mmCIF file of C-alpha atoms in Angstrom:
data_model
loop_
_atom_site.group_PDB
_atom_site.id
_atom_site.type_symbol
_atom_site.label_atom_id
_atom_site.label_comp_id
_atom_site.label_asym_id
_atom_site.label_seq_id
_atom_site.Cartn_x
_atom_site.Cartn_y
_atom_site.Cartn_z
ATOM 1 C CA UNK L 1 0.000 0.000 0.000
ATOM 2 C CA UNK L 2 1.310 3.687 -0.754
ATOM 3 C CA UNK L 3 1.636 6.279 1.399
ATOM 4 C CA UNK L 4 -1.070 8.020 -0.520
ATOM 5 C CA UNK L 5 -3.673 5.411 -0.161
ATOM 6 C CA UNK L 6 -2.565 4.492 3.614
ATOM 7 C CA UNK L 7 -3.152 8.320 4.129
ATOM 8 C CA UNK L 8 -6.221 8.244 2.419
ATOM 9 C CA UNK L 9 -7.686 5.374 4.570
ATOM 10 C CA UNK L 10 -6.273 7.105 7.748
ATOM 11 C CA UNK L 11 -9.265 9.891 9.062
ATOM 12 C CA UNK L 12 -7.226 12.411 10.494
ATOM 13 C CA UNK L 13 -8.404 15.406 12.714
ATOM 14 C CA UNK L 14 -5.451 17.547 11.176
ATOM 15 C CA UNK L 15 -6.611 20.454 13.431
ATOM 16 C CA UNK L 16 -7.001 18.860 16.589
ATOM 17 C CA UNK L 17 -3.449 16.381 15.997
ATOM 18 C CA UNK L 18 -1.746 19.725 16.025
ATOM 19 C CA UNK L 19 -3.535 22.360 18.023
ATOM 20 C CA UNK L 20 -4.539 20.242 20.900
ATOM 21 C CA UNK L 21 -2.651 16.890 20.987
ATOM 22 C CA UNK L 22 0.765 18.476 20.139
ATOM 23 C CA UNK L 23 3.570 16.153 18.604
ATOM 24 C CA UNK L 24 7.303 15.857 18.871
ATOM 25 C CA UNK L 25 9.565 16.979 15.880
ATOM 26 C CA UNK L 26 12.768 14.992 15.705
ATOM 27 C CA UNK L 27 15.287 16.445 13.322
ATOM 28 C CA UNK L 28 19.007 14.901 12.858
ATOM 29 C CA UNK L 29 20.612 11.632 12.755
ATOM 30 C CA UNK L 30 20.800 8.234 14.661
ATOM 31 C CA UNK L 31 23.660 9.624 16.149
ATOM 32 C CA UNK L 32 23.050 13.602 16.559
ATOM 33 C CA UNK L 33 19.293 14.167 17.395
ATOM 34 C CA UNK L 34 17.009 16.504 19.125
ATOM 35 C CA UNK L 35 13.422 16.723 19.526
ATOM 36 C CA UNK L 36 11.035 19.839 20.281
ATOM 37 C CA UNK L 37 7.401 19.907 21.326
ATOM 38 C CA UNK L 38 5.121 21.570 18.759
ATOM 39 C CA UNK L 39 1.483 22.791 18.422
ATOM 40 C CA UNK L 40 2.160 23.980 14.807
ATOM 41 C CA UNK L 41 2.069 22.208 11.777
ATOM 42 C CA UNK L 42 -0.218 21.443 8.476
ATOM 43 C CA UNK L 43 -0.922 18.317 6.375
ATOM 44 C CA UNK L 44 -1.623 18.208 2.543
ATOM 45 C CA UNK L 45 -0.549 17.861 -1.098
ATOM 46 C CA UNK L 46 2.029 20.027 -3.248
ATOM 47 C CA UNK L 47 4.189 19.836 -6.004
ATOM 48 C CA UNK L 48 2.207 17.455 -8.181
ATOM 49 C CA UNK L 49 -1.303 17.448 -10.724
ATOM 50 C CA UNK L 50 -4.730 15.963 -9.624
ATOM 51 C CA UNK L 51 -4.451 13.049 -7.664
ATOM 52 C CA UNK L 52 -0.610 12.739 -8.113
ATOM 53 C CA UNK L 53 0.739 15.883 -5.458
ATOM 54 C CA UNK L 54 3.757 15.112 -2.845
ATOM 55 C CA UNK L 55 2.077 14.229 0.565
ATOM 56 C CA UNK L 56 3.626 17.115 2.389
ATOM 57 C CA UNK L 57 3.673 18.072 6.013
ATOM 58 C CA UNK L 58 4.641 21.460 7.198
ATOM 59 C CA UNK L 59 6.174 22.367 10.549
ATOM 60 C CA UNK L 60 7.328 25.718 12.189
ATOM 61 C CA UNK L 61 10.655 25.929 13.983
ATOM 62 C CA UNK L 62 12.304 29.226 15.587
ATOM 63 C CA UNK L 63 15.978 29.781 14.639
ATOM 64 C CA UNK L 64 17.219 29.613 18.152
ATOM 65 C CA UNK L 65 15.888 26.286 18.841
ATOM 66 C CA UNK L 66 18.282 23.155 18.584
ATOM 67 C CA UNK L 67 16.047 21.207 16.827
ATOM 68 C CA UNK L 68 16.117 23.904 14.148
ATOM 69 C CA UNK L 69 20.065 23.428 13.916
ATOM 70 C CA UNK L 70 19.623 19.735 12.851
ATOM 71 C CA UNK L 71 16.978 20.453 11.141
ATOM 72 C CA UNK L 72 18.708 22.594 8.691
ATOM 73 C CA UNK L 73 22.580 20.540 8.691
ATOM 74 C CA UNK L 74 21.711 17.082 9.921
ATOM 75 C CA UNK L 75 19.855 14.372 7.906
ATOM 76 C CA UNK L 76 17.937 14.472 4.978
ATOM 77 C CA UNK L 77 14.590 13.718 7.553
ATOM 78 C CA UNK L 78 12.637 14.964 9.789
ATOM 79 C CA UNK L 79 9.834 12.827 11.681
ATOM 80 C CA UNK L 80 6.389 13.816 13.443
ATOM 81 C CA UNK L 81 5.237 11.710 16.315
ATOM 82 C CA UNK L 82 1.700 12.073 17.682
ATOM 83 C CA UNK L 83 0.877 10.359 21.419
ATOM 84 C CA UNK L 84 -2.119 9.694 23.222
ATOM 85 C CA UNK L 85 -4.113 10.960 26.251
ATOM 86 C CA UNK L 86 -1.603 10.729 29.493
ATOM 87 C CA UNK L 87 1.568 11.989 28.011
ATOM 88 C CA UNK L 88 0.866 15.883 28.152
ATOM 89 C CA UNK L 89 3.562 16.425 31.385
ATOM 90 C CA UNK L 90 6.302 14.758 29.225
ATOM 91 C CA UNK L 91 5.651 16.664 26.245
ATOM 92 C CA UNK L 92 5.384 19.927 28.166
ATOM 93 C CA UNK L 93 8.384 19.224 29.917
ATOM 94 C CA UNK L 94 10.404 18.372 26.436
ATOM 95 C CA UNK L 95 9.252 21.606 25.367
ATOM 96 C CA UNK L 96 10.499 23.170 27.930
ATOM 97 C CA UNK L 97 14.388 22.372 28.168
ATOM 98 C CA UNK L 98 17.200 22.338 25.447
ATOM 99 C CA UNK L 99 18.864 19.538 24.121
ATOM 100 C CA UNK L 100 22.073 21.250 23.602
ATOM 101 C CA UNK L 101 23.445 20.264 26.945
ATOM 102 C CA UNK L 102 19.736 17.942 28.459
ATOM 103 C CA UNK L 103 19.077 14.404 27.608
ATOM 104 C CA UNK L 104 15.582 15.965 27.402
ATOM 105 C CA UNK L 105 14.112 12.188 27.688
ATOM 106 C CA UNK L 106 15.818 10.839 30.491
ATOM 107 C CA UNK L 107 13.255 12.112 33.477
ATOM 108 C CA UNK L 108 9.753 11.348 30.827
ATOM 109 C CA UNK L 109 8.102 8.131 30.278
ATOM 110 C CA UNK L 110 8.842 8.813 26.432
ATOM 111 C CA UNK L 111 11.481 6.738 24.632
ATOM 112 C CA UNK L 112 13.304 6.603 21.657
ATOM 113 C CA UNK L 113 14.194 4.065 19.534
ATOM 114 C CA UNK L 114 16.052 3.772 16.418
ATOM 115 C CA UNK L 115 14.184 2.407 13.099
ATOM 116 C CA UNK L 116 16.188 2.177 10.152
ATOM 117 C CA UNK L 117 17.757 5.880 9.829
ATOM 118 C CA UNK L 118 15.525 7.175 11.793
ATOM 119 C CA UNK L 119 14.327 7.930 15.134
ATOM 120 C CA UNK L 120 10.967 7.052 16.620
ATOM 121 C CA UNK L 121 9.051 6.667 19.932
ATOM 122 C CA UNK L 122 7.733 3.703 21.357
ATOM 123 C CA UNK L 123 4.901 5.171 23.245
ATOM 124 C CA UNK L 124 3.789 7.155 19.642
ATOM 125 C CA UNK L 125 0.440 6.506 18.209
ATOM 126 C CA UNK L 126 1.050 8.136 14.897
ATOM 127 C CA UNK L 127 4.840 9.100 13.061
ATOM 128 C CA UNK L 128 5.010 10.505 10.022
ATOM 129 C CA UNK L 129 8.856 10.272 8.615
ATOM 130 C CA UNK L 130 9.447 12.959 6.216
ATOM 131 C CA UNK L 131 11.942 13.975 3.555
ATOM 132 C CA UNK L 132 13.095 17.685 3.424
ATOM 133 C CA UNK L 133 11.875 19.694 0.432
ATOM 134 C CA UNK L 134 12.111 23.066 1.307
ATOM 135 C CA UNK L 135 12.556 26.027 4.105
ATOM 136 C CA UNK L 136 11.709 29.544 4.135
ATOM 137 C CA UNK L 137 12.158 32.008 7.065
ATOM 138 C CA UNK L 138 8.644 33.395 7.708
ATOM 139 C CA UNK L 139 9.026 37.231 7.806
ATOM 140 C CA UNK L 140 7.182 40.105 9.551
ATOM 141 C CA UNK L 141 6.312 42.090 6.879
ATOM 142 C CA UNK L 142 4.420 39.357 4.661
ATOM 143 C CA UNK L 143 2.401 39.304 7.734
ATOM 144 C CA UNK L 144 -0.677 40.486 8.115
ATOM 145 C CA UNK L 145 -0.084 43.154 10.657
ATOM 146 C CA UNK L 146 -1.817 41.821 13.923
ATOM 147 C CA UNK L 147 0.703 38.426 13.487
ATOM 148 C CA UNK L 148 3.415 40.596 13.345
ATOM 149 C CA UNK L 149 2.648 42.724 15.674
ATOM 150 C CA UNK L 150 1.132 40.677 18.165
ATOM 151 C CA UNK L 151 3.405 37.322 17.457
ATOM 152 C CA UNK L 152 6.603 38.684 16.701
ATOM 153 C CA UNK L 153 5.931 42.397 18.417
ATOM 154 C CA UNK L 154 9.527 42.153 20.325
ATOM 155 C CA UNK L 155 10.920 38.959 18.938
ATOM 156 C CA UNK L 156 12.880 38.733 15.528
ATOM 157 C CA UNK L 157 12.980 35.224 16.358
ATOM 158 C CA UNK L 158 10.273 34.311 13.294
ATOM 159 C CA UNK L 159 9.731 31.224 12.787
ATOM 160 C CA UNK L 160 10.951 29.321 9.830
ATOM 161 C CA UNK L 161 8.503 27.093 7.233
ATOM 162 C CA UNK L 162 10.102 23.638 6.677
ATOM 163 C CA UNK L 163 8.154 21.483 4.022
ATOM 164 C CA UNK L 164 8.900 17.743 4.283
ATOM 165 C CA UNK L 165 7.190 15.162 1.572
ATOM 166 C CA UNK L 166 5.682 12.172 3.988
ATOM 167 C CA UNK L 167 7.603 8.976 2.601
ATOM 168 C CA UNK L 168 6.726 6.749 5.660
ATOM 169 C CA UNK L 169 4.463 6.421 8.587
ATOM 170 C CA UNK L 170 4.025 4.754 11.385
ATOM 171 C CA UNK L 171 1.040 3.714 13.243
#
């Protein structure tokens, strides 16, 4: 079965997965890898005619993050790992500390493991393993005005647009 068709047998809640579940972002390798909490993210198609676009999902990273440093010199993936009801502490906690110098997993009940080149969770309901496409910084003044001003207001930490083509998932 192809991505495409195990995607379109899956019914996902796109809004809720993202705005009220959260997921972790892993960027990096088997060797070098962070994750981040995030609340931000889109699926859908790109890049392709009727029925044939790239099965794409987009996530949101500020340049000061780790995550975001892997993300842009580590690995050619990125995964997505949704979890279920009971893991919100752990997730709020891994969004909370840096990995730069914090094995950010050591004091959750989340844990990695290694599948292939990549790095998953045990305890995750849904992973999506993506492929980087493309990145664009996100700037202020393509914004409408109350984003920028209300978002960003004292921060020219904007977030940056990464666009990764879903090759894989895991349920």
């Amino acid at each position: 079965m192809t991505i495409t068709e195990k995607l379109k047998d899956m019914e996902l809640d796109v809004f809720h997965m993202f705005d009220d579940q959260w997921a972790l972002l892993t960027a990096g390798t088997t060797d070098k890898f962070n994750m981040m909490t995030i609340s931000w993210g889109s699926l859908g198609t790109i890049w392709g005619g009727a029925t044939n676009g790239k099965q794409i999902a987009t996530v949101y990273v500020r340049p000061s993050r780790y995550t975001y440093e892997l993300l842009r010199n580590e690995g050619e993936y990125f995964t997505i790992s949704f979890f279920p009801k009971g893991l919100e502490k752990d997730l709020l906690y891994i969004g909370s500390r840096s990995g730069r110098d914090t094995d950010k997993l050591e004091d959750t009940k989340i844990h990695a493991k290694i599948l292939g080149e990549h790095v998953v969770y045990e305890e995750a309901q849904l992973t999506f393993i993506c492929r980087k496409l493309f990145a664009q910084p996100m700037l202020k003044e393509n914004m409408a005005p109350e984003i920028a001003e209300g978002v960003y207001a004292e921060d020219d930490d904007v977030h940056v647009m990464f666009i990764g083509e879903i090759v894989d998932l895991i349920s």
